[in-house]
mmCIF file of C-alpha atoms in Angstrom:
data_model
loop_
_atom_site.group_PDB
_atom_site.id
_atom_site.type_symbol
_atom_site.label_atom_id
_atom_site.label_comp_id
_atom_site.label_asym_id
_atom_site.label_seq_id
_atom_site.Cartn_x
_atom_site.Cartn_y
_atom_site.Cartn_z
ATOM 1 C CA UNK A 271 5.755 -7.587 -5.796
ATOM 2 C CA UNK A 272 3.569 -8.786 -8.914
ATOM 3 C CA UNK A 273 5.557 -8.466 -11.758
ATOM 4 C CA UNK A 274 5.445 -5.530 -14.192
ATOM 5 C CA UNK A 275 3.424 -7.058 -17.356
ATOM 6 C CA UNK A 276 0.852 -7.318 -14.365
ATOM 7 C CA UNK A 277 0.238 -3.871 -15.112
ATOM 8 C CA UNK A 278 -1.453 -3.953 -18.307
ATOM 9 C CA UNK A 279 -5.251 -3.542 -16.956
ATOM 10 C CA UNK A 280 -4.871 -0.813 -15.004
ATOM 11 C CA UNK A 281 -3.454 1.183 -18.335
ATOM 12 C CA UNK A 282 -6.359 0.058 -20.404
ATOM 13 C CA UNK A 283 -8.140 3.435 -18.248
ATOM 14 C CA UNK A 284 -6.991 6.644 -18.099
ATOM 15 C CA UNK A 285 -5.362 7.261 -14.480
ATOM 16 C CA UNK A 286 -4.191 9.844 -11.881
ATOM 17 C CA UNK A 287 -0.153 8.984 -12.925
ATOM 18 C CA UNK A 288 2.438 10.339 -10.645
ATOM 19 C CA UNK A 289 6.005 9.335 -11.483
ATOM 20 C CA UNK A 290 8.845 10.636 -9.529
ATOM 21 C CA UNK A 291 12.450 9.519 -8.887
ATOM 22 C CA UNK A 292 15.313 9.834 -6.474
ATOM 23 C CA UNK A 293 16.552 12.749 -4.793
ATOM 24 C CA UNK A 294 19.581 14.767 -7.308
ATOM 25 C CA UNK A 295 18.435 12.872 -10.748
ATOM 26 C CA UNK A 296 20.776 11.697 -13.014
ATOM 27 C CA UNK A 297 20.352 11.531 -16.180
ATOM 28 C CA UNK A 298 19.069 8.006 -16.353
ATOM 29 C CA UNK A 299 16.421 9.290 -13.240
ATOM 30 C CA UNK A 300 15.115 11.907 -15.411
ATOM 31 C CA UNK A 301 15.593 9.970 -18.475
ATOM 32 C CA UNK A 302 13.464 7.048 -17.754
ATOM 33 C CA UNK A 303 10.840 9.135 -15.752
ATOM 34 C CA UNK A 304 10.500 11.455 -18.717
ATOM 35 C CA UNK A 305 10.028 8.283 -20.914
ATOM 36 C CA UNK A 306 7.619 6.831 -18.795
ATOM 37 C CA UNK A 307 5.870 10.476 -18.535
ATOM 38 C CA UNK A 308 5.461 10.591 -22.452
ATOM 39 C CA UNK A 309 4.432 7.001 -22.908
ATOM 40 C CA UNK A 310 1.686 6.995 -20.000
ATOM 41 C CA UNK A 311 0.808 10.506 -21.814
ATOM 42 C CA UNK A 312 0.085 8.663 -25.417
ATOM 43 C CA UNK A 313 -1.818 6.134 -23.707
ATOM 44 C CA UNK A 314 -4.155 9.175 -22.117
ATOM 45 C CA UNK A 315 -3.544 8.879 -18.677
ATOM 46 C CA UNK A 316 -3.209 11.965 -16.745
ATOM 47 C CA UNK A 317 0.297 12.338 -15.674
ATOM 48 C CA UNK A 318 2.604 14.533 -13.271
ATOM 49 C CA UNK A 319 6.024 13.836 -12.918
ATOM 50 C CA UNK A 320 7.900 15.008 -9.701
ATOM 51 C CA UNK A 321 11.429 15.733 -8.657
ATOM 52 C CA UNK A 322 11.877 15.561 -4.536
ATOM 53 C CA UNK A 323 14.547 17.914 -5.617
ATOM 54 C CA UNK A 324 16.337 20.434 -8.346
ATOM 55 C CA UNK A 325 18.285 18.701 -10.963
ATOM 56 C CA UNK A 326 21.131 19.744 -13.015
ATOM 57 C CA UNK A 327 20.443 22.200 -16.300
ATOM 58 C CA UNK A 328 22.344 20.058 -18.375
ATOM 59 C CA UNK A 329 18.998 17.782 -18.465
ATOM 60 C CA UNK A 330 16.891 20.824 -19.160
ATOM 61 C CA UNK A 331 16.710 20.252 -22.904
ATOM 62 C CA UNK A 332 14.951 16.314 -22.316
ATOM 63 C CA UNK A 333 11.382 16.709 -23.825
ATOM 64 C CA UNK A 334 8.825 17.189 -21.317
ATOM 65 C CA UNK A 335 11.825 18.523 -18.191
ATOM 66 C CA UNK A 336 10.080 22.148 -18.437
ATOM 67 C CA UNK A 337 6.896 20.339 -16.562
ATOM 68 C CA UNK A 338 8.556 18.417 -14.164
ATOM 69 C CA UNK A 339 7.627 19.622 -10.391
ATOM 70 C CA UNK A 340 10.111 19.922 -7.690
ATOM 71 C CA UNK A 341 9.011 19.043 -4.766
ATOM 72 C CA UNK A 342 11.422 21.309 -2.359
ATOM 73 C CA UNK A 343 10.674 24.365 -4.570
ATOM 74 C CA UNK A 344 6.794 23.341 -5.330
ATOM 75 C CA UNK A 345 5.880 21.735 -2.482
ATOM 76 C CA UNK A 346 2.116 22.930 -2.926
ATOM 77 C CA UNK A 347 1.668 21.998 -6.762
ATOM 78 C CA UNK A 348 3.234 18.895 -5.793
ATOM 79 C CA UNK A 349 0.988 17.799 -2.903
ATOM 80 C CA UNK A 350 -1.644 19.080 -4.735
ATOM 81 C CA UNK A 351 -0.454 16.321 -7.386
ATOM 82 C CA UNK A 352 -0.376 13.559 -5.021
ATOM 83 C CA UNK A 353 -3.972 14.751 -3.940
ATOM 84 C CA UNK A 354 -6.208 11.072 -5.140
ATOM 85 C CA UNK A 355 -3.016 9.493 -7.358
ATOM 86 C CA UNK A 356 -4.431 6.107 -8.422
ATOM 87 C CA UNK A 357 -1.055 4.818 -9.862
ATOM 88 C CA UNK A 358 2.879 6.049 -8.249
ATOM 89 C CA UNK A 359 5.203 5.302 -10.797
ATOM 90 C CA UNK A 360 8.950 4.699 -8.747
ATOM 91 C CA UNK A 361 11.562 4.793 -11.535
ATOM 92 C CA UNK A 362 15.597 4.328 -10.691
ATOM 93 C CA UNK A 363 15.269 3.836 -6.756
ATOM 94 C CA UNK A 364 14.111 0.466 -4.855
ATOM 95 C CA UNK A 365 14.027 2.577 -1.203
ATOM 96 C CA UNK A 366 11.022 5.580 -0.420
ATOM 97 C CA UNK A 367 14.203 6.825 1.454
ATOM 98 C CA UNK A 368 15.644 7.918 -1.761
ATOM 99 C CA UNK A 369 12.919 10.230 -2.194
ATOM 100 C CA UNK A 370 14.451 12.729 1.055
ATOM 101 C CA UNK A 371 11.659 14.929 1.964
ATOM 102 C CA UNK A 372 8.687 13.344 -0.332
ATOM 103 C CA UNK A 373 9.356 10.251 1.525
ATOM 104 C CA UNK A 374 6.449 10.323 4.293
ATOM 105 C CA UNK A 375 4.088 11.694 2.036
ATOM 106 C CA UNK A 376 5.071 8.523 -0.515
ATOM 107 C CA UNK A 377 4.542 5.710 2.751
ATOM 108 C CA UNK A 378 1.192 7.005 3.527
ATOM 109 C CA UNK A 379 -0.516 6.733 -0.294
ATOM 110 C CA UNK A 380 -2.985 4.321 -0.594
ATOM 111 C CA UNK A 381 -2.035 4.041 -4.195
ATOM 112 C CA UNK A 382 -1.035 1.167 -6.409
ATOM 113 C CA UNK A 383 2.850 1.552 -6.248
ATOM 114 C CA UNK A 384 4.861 0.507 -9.059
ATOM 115 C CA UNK A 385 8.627 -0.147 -9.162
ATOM 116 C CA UNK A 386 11.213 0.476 -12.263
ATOM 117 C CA UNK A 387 14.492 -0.249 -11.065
ATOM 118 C CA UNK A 388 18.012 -2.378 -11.564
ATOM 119 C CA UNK A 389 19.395 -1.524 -7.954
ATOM 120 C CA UNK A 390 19.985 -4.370 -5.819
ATOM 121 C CA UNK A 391 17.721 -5.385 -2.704
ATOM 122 C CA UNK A 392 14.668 -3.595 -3.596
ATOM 123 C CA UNK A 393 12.906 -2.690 -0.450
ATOM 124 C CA UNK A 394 8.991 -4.478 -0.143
ATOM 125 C CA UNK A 395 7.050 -1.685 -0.072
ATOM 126 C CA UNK A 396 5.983 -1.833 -4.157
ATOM 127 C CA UNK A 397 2.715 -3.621 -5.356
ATOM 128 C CA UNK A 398 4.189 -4.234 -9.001
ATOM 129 C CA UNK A 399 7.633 -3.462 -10.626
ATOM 130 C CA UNK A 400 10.650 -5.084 -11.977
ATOM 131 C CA UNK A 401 14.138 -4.897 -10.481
ATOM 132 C CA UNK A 402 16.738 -6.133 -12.975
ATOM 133 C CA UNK A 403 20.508 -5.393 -12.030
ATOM 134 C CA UNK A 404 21.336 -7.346 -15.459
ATOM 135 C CA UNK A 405 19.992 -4.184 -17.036
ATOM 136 C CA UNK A 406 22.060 -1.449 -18.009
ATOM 137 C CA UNK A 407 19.540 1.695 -16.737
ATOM 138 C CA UNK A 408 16.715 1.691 -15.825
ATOM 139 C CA UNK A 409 15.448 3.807 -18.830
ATOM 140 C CA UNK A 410 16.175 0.807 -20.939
ATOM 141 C CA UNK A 411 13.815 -0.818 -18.535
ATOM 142 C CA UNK A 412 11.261 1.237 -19.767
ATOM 143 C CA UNK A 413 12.113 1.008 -23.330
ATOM 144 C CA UNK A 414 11.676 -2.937 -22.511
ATOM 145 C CA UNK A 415 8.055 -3.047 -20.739
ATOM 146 C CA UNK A 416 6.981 -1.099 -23.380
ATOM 147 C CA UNK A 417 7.675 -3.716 -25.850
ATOM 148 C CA UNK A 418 6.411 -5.773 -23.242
ATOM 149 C CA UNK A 419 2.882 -4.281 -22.867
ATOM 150 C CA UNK A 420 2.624 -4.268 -27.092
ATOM 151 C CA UNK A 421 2.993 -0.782 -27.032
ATOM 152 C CA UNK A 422 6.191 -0.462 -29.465
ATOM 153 C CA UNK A 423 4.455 1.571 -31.446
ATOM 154 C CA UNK A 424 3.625 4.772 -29.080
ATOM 155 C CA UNK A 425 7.750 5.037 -29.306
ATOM 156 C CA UNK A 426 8.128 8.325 -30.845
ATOM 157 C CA UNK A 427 11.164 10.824 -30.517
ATOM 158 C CA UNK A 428 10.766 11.942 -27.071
ATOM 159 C CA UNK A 429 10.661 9.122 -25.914
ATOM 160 C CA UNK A 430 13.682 7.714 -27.698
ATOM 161 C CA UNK A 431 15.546 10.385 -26.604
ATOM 162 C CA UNK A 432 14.527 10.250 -22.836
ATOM 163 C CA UNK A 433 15.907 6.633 -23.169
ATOM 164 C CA UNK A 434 18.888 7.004 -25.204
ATOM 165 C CA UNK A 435 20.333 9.421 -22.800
ATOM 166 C CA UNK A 436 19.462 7.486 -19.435
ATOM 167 C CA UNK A 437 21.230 4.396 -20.977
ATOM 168 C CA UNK A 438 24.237 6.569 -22.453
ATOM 169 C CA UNK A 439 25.066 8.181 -18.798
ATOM 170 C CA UNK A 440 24.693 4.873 -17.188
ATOM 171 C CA UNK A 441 27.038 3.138 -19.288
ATOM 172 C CA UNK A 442 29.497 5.641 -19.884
ATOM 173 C CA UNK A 443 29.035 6.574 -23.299
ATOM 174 C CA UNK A 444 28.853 2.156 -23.753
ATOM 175 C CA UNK A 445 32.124 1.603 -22.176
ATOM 176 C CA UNK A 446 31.007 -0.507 -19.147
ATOM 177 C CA UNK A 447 30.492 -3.916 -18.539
ATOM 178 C CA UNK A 448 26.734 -3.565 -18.656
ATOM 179 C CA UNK A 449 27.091 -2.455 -22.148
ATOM 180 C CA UNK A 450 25.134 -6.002 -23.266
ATOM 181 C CA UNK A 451 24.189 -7.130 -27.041
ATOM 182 C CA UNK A 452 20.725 -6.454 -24.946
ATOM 183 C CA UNK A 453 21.642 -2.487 -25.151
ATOM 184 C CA UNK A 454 22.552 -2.504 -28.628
ATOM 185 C CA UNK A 455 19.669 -3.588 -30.025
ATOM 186 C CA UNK A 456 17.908 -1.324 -28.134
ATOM 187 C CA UNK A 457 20.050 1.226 -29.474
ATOM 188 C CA UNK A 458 19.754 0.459 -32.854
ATOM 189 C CA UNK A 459 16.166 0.127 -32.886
ATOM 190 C CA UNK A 460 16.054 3.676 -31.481
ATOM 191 C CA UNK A 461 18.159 4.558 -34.562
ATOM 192 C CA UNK A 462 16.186 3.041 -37.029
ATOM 193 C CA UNK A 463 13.438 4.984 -35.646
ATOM 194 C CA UNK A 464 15.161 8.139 -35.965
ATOM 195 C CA UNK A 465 16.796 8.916 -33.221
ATOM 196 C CA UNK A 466 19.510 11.655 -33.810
ATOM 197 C CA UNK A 467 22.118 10.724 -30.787
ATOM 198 C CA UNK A 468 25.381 13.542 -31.596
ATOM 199 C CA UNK A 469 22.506 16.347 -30.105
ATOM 200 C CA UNK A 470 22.297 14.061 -26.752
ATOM 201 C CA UNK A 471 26.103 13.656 -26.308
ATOM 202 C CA UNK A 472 26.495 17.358 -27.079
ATOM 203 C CA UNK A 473 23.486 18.461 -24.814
ATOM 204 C CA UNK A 474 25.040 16.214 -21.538
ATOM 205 C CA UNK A 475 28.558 16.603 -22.393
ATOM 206 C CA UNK A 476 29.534 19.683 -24.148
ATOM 207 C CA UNK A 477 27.033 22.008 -21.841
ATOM 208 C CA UNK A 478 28.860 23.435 -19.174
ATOM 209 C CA UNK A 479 30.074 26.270 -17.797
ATOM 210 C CA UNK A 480 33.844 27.912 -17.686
ATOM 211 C CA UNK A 481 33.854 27.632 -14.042
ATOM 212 C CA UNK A 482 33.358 23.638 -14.030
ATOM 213 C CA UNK A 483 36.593 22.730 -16.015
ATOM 214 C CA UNK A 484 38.483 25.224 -13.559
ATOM 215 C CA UNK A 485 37.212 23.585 -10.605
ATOM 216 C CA UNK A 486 37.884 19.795 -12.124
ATOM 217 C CA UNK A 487 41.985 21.379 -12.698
ATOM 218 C CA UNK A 488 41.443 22.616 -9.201
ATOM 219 C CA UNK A 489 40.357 19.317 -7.795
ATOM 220 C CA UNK A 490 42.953 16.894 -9.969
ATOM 221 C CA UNK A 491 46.058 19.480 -9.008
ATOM 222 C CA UNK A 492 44.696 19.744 -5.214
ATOM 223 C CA UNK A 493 42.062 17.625 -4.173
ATOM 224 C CA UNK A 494 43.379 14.049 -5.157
ATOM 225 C CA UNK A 495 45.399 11.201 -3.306
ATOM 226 C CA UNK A 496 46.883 8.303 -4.854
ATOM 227 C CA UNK A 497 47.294 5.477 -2.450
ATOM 228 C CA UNK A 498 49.127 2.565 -4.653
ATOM 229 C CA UNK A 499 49.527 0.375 -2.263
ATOM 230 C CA UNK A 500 45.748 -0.608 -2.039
ATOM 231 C CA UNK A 501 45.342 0.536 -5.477
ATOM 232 C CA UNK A 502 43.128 3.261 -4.491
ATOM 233 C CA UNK A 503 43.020 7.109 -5.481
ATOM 234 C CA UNK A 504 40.743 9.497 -3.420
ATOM 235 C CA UNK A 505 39.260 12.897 -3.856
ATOM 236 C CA UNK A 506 37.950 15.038 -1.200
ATOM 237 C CA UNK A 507 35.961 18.345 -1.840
ATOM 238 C CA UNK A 508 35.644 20.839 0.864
ATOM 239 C CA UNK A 509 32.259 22.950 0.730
ATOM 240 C CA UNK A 510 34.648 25.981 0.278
ATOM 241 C CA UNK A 511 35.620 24.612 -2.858
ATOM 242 C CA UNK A 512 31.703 24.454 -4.360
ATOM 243 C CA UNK A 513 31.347 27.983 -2.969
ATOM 244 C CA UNK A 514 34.186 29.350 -4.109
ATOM 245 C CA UNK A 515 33.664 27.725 -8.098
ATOM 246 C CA UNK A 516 30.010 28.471 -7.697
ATOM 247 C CA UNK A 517 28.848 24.891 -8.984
ATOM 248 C CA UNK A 518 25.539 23.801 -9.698
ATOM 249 C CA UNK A 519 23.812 20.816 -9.659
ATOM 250 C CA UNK A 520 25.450 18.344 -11.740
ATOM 251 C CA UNK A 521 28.721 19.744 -11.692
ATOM 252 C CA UNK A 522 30.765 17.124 -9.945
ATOM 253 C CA UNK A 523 28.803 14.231 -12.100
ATOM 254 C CA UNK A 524 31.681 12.217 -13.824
ATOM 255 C CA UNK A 525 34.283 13.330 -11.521
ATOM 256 C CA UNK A 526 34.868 10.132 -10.058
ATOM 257 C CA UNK A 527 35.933 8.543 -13.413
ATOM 258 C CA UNK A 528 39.105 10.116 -13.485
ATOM 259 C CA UNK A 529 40.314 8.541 -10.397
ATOM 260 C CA UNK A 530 39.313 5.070 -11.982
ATOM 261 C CA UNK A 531 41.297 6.407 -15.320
ATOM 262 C CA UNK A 532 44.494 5.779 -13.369
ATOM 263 C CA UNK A 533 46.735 2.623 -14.496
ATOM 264 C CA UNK A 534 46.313 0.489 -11.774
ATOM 265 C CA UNK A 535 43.597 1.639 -9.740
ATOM 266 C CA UNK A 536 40.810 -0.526 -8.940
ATOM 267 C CA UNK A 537 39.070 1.568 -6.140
ATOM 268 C CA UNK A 538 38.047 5.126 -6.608
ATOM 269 C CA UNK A 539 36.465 7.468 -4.050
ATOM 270 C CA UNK A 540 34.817 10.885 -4.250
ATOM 271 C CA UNK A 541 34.004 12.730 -0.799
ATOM 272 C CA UNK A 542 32.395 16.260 -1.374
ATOM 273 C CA UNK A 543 31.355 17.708 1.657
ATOM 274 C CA UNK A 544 27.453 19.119 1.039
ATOM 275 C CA UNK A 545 27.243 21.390 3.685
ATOM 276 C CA UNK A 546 24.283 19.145 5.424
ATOM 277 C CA UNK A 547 26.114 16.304 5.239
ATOM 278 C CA UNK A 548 28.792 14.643 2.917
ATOM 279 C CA UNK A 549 28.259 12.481 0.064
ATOM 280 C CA UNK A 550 30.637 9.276 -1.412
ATOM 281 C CA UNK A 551 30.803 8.019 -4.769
ATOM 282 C CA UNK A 552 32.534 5.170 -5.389
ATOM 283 C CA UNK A 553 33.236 3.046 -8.758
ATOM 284 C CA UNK A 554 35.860 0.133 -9.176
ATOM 285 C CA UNK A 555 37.239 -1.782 -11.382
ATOM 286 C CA UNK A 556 37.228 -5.625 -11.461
ATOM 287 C CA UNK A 557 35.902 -7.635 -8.551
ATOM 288 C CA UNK A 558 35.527 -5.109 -5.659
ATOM 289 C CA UNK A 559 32.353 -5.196 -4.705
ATOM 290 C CA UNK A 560 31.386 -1.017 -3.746
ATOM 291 C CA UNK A 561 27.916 -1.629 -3.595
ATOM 292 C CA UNK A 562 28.729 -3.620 -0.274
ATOM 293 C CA UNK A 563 31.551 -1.628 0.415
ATOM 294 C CA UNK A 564 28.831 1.209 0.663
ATOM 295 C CA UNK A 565 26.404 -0.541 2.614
ATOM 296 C CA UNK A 566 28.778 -2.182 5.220
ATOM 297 C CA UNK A 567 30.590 1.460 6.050
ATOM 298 C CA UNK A 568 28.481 4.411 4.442
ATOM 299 C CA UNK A 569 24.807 3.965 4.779
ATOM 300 C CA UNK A 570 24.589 3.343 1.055
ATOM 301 C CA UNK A 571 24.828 1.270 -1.897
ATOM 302 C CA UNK A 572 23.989 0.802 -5.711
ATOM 303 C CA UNK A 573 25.145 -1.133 -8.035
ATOM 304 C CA UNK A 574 28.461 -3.802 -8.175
ATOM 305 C CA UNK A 575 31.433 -1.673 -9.543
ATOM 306 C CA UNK A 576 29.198 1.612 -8.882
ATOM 307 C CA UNK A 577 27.683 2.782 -5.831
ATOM 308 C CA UNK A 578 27.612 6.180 -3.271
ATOM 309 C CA UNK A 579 26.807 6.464 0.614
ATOM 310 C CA UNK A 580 26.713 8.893 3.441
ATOM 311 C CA UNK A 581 27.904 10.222 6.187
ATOM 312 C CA UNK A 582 27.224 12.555 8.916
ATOM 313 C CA UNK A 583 30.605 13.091 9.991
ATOM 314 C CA UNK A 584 32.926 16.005 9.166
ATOM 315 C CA UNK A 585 34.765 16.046 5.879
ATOM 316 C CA UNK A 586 38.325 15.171 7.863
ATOM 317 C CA UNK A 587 36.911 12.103 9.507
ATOM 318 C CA UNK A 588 34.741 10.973 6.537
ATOM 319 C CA UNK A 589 37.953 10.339 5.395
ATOM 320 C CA UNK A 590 39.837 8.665 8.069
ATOM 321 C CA UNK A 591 36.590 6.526 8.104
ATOM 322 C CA UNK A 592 37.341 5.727 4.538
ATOM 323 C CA UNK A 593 40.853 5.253 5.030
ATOM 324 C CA UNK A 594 40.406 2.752 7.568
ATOM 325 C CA UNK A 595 37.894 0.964 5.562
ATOM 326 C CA UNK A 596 40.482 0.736 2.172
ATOM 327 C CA UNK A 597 43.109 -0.808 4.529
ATOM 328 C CA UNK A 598 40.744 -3.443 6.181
ATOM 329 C CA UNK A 599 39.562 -4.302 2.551
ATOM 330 C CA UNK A 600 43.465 -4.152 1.092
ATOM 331 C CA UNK A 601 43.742 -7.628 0.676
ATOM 332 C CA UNK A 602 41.199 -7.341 -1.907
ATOM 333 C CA UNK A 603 42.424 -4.595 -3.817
ATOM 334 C CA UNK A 604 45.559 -6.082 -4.406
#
């Protein structure tokens, strides 16, 4: 993989962009590929962003979310987009896998394919890209090769905002440990341009529906195990319980942090069974490492003290899979 200032002839031309993330974007997915969409926009290329699925409608508001295509629900205008794409644009994944359904139609484009990412153990199937796990999103990634390319100046609102709120989510509202001096300056400069960051916190975080904060009492009285002697609290959601609350998209983001919040915990689990299969999220505390954790039991991975796998077992033995794992890695979560 060339690296990413490698880049900066094929921009001097206006290009067929396509810029798409991972499947269920976060805010830092949409975020930076919103960013990227308005920057590659000022510089004239010719640009389509895609989703390979829905995302949540508390990132409806981001400038530039009303033209983003999803694939699952668009499949046509989004093949149609792919259709002689000179440049694919891969923000906040390092696997094609990420991509769920878009995935063989991403492996056979003769493209250029460019990677924007700070996962670990990017997969080689990128021509150019960065993958930085010191960074704190990837949409400060993209505030960064900006800068890089001598493009500071295209940097308008939208953009800021597309940035400030993928590195805001990602952080925790600048609580965790990849909060760097890095960030703040990035932050600041954003601020100094204008940037107007209470309307971000308030669109992500003050946007929800009645029926979310029932379900989160719901899932704290009902849903949650403490297990204190491997300083580990779990949470496991049946798919009754998402029909049942009628949640969206989005609603369980951040739901995992309150197991963390616990005094003493260093390991916290969230198993929410999707119907198709059930999803993990796991954060931690200290040195447990989840993004191995993930990859040695759950098919997945991420990022050191923040990561989320897979399984294709039923909620009950998802669990007793996870259970087993905490007490083989006990030792280390003392």
């Amino acid at each position: 993989m060339k690296p990413i200032e490698d880049i900066k002839p094929l921009l001097d031309s206006p290009k067929k962009v396509v810029v798409t993330m991972h499947q269920k974007p976060d805010a830092d997915a949409m975020g930076s590929s919103l960013a990227m969409y308005h920057y590659l926009r000022r510089k004239g290329h010719d640009v389509t962003v895609i989703s390979p699925t829905n995302f949540p409608d508390f990132l409806k508001w981001m400038p530039g979310s009303d033209q983003v295509l999803d694939f699952e629900s668009g499949l046509e205008k989004s093949l149609k987009a792919l259709e002689d794409v000179e440049l694919l644009f891969c923000l906040d994944f390092n696997h094609l896998g990420r991509t769920k359904n878009m995935q063989p139609y991403l492996e056979k484009l003769q493209c250029v394919k460019i990677l924007v990412d700070h996962h670990l153990e990017p997969q080689p199937e990128f021509d150019y890209g960065i993958s930085d796990t010191t960074a704190a999103s990837t949409a400060q990634l993209v505030y960064e090769i900006i800068y890089r390319l001598g493009d500071e100046h295209y940097i308008d609102n939208d953009i800021a905002q597309c940035i400030y709120a993928g590195t805001m989510t990602d952080t925790g509202s600048f609580r965790f440990a990849s909060t760097s001096a890095r960030v703040h300056r990035m932050v600041a400069d954003l601020l100094e341009r204008g940037l107007e960051h209470e309307y971000i916190h308030q669109a992500i975080y003050d946007n929800f529906l009645e029926n979310r904060l029932r379900f989160i009492g719901h899932s704290l009285l009902n849903r949650m195990e403490v297990f204190y002697e491997a300083n580990t609290a779990i949470m496991a959601i049946p798919y009754s319980d998402l029909k049942r609350f009628d949640l969206q998209t989005g609603d369980t983001e951040g739901l995992v942090n309150f197991l963390l919040s616990i005094q003493g915990i260093k390991l916290a689990a969230l198993i929410i069974d999707r119907n198709s299969e059930v999803k993990l999220s796991f954060r931690s505390k200290g040195n447990f490492d989840v993004n191995t954790f993930a990859r040695k039991y759950f098919e997945g991975g991420g990022h050191f003290n923040a990561s989320g796998g897979r399984s294709t077992d039923s909620l009950e033995k998802t669990v007793q899979r996870f259970l087993k794992a905490m007490h083989e890695n006990e030792d280390i979560l003392q």
